[in-house]
Coordinates of C-alpha atoms in Angstrom, one line a residue:
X1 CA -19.5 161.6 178.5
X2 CA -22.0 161.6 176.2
X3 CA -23.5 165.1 176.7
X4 CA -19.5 166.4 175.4
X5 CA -19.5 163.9 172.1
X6 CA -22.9 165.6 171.3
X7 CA -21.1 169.0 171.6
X8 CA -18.5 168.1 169.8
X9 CA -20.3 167.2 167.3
X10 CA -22.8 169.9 167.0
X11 CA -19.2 171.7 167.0
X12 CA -17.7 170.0 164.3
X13 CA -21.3 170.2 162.0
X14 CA -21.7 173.8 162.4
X15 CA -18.5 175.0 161.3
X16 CA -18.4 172.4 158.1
X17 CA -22.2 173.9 157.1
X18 CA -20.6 177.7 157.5
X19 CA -17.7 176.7 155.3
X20 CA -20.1 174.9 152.9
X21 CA -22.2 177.9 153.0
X22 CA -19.2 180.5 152.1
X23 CA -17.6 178.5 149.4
X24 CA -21.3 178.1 147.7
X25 CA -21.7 181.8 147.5
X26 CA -18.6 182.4 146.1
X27 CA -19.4 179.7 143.2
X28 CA -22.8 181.6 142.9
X29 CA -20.9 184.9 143.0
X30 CA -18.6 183.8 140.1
X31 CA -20.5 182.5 137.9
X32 CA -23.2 185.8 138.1
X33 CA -19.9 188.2 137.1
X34 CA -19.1 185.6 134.8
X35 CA -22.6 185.3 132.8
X36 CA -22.6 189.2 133.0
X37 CA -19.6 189.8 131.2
X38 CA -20.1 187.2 127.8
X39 CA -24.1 187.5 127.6
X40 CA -24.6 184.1 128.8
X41 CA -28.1 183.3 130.1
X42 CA -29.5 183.0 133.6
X43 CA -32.9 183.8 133.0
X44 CA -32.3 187.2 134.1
X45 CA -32.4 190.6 131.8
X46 CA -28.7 191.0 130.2
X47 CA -27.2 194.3 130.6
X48 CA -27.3 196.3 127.5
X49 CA -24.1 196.7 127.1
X50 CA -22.7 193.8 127.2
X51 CA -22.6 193.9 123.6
X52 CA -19.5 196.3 123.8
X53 CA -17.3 193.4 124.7
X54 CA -14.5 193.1 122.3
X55 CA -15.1 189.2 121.7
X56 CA -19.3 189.6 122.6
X57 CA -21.0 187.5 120.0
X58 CA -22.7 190.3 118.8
X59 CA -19.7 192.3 118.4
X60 CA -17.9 190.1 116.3
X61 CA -20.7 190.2 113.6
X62 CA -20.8 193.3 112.9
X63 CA -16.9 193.6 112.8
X64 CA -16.9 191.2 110.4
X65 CA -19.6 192.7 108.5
X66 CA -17.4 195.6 108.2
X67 CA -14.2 193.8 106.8
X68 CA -16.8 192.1 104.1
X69 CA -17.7 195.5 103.2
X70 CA -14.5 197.2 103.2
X71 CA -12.6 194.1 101.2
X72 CA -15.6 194.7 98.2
X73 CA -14.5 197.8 97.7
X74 CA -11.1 196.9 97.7
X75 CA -11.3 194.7 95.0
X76 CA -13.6 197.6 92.9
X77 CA -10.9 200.1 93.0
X78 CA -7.9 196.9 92.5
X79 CA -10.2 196.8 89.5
X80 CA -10.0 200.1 88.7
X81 CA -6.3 200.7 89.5
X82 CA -5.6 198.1 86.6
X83 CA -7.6 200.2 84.2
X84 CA -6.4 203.3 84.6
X85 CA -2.3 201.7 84.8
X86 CA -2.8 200.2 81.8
X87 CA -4.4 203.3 80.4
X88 CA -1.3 205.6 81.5
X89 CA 1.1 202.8 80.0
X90 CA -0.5 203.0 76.1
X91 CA -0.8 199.2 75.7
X92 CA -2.0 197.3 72.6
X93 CA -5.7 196.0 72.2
X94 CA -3.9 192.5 73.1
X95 CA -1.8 193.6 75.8
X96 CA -5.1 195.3 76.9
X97 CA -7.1 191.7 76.8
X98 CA -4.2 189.8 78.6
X99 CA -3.8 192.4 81.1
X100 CA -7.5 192.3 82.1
X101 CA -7.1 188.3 82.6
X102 CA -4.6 189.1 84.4
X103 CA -6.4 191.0 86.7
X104 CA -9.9 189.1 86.6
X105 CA -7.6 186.1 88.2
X106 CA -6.1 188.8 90.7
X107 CA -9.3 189.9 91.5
X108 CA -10.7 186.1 92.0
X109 CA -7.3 185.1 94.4
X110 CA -8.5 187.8 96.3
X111 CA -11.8 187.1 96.3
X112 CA -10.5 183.3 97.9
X113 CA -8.0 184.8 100.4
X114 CA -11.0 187.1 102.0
X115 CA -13.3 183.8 101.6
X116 CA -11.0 181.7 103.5
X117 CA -9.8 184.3 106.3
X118 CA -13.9 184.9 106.9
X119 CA -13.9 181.0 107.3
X120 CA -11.2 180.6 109.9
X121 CA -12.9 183.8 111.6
X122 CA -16.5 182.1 112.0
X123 CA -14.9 179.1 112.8
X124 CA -12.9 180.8 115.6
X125 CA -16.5 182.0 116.8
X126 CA -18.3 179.2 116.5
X127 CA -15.4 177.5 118.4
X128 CA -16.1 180.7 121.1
X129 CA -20.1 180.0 121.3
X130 CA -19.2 175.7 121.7
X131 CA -16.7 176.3 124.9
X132 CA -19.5 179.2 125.9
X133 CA -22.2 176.7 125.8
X134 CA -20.1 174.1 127.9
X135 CA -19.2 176.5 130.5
X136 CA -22.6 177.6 131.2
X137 CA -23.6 173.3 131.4
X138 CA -21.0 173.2 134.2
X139 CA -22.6 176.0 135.8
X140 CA -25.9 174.0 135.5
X141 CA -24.2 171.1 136.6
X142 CA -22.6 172.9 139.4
X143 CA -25.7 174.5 140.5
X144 CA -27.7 171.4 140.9
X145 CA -24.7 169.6 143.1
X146 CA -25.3 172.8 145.3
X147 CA -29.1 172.2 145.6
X148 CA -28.1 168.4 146.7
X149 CA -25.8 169.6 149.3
X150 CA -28.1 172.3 150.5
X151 CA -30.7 169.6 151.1
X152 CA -28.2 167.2 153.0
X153 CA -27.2 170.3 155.2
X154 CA -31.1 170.7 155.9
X155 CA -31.4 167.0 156.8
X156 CA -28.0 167.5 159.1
X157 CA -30.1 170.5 160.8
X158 CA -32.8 168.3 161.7
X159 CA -30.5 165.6 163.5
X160 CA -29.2 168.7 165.2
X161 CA -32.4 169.1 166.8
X162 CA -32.8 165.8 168.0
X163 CA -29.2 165.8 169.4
X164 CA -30.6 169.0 171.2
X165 CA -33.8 167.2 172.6
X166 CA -32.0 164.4 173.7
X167 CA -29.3 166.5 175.8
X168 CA -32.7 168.2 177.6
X169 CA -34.0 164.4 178.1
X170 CA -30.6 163.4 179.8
X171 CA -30.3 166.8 182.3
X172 CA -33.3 165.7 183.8
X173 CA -32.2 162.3 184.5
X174 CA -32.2 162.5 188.1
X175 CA -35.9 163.4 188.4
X176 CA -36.7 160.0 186.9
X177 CA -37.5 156.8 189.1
X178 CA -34.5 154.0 188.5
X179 CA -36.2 151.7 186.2
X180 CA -37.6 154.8 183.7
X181 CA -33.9 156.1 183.5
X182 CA -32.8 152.8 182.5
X183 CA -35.1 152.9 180.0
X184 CA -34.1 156.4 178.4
X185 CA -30.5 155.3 178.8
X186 CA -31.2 152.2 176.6
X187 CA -33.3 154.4 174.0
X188 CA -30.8 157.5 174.3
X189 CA -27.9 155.3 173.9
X190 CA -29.6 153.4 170.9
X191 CA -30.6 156.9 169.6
X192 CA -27.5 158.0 169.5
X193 CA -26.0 154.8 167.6
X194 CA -28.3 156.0 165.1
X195 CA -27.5 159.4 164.6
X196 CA -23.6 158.6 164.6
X197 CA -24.1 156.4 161.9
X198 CA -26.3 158.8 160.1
X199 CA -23.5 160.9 160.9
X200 CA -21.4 159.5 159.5
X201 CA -23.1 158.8 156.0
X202 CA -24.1 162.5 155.5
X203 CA -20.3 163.2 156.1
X204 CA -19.5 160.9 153.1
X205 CA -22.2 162.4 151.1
X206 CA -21.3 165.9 152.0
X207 CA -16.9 164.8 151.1
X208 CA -18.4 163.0 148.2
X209 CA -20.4 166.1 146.8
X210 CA -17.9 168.5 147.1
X211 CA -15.4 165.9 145.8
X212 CA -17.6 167.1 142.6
X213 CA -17.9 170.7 142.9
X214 CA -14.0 170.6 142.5
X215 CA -13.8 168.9 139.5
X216 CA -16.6 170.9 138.0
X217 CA -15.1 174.0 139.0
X218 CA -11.4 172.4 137.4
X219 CA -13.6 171.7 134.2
X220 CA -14.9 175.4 134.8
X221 CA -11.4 176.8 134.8
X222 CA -10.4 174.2 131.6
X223 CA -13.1 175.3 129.4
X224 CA -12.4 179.2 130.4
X225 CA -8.7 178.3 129.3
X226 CA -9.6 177.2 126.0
X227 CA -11.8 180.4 125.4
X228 CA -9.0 182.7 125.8
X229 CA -7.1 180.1 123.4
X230 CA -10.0 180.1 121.1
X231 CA -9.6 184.1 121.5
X232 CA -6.4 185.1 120.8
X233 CA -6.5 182.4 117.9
X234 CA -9.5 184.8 116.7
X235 CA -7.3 188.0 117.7
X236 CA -4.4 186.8 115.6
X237 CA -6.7 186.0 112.5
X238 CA -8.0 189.7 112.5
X239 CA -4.1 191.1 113.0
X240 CA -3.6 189.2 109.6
X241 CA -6.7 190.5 107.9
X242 CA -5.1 194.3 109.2
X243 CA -2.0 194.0 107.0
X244 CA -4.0 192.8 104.4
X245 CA -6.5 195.5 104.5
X246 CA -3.6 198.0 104.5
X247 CA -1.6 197.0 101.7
X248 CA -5.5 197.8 99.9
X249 CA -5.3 200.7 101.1
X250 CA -2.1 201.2 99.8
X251 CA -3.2 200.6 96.3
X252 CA -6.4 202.8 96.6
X253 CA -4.8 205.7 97.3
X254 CA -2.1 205.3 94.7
X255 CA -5.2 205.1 92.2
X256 CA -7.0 208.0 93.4
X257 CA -4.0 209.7 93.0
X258 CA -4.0 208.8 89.3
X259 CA -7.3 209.1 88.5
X260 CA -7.1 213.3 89.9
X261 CA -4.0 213.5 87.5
X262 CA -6.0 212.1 84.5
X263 CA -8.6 215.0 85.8
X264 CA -6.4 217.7 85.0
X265 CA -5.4 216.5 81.6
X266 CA -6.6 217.1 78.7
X267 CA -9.5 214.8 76.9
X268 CA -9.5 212.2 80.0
X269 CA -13.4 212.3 79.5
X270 CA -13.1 210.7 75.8
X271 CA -10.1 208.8 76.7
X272 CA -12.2 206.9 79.6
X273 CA -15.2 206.9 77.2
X274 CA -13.0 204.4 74.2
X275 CA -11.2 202.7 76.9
X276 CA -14.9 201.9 78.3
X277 CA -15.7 200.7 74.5
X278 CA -12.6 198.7 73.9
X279 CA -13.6 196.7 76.8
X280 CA -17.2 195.9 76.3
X281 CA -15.6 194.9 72.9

């Protein structure tokens, strides 16, 4: 009877160590792909280019280096377009003076509007780098439960062992005088009281500690939700600077239009050169 519990048990501990063993190289196999793709660090050389991601870090500063640079000009050649419109239009000294507050207080709303949108878009990536940050603790987290498993699992090999010197003990029973076999009997039977009950704890331990892989790997999966929130919240700011940047665009052209038809007429030169006067007046 006791030579098929032992079995059975050596059965049933095998095949939860393989399982244990599969599930913890996928977790290890994730979160590799995972670091790979957004730059986190594993102490490991990044790939080189994982600075093309879209939403990469790095990326996003230099795109928004680029819509600082392009808005500044923007707002030089708004400043220009006004010049030049009310140049074409023949306006007054005074119509000239209120039309350039006008546009200085254009200018300075548009000057906000790009201040605040550059705002909301660091504090989408700073929101980006937090829920990084988090993810890559539960990785940590994660990793260490692993190690604490992998060290139970060792322990569990051991008892395996004994289990195994203990079936050789019982097959040679029968070359044992009567009072010797009672003896092993009593220790076997007190061993193996022992090991079912260390069993039995490792088997909480082990439910216990994968109990808490799954909730990391639910927080895993939360915190990855809220990046691609955090994302297309970051996406949907940068649509809004587009039409923004177009309807500039829209402008410029119309006032490089202008400025090659004042070109071709005649005395634009001089007509730039007291206009230039009137305002440093």
């Amino acid at each position: 009877m006791l030579p098929l519990l032992n079995a059975k048990c050596v059965a049933d501990t095998t095949r939860e160590i393989q399982q244990f063993n599969d599930a913890k190289l996928n977790i290890q196999a994730f979160k590799e792909e995972y670091s790979r793709k957004v730059g986190l660090s594993d102490n490991e050389i990044q790939d080189e280019n994982v600075a093309n991601l879209p939403l990469h870090p790095d990326a996003l500063l230099v795109e928004l280096d680029d819509y600082k640079a392009l808005i500044d000009r923007c707002i030089d050649q708004k400043v220009r377009e006004g010049i030049w419109q009310i140049l074409f239009e023949g306006s007054s000294l005074e119509d000239l003076s209120f039309e350039r507050r006008e546009l200085e207080y254009a200018c300075l709303t548009l000057q906000n509007e790009h201040e605040t949108s550059m705002s909301e878009i660091d504090g989408f990536y700073k929101d980006m780098e937090s829920i990084a940050e988090e993810v890559e603790e539960s990785y940590q987290t994660l990793a260490s439960r692993v190690i604490e498993l992998t060290r139970t699992l060792d322990e569990l090999r051991v008892e395996q062992q004994e289990l195994a010197r203990i079936d050789a003990l019982v097959g040679n029973q029968n070359l044992l005088t009567v009072e010797t076999a009672r003896a092993q009997v009593d220790e076997l039977t007190d061993g193996y009281v022992k090991l079912s009950m260390a069993n039995d704890d490792r088997m909480e331990t082990i439910y216990d500690l994968a109990q808490r892989v799954e909730e990391g790997e639910r927080e895993v999966e939360t915190l990855l939700a809220e990046m691609i929130a955090a994302e297309g919240e970051a996406s949907e700011a940068l649509r809004s600077q587009g039409h923004k940047d177009e309807e500039l665009e829209r402008q410029q052209n119309w006032y490089n239009s202008m400025l090659n038809l004042s070109h071709q007429l005649d005395g634009a030169e001089n007509i730039d050169s007291n206009l230039t006067t009137q305002l440093q007046q």
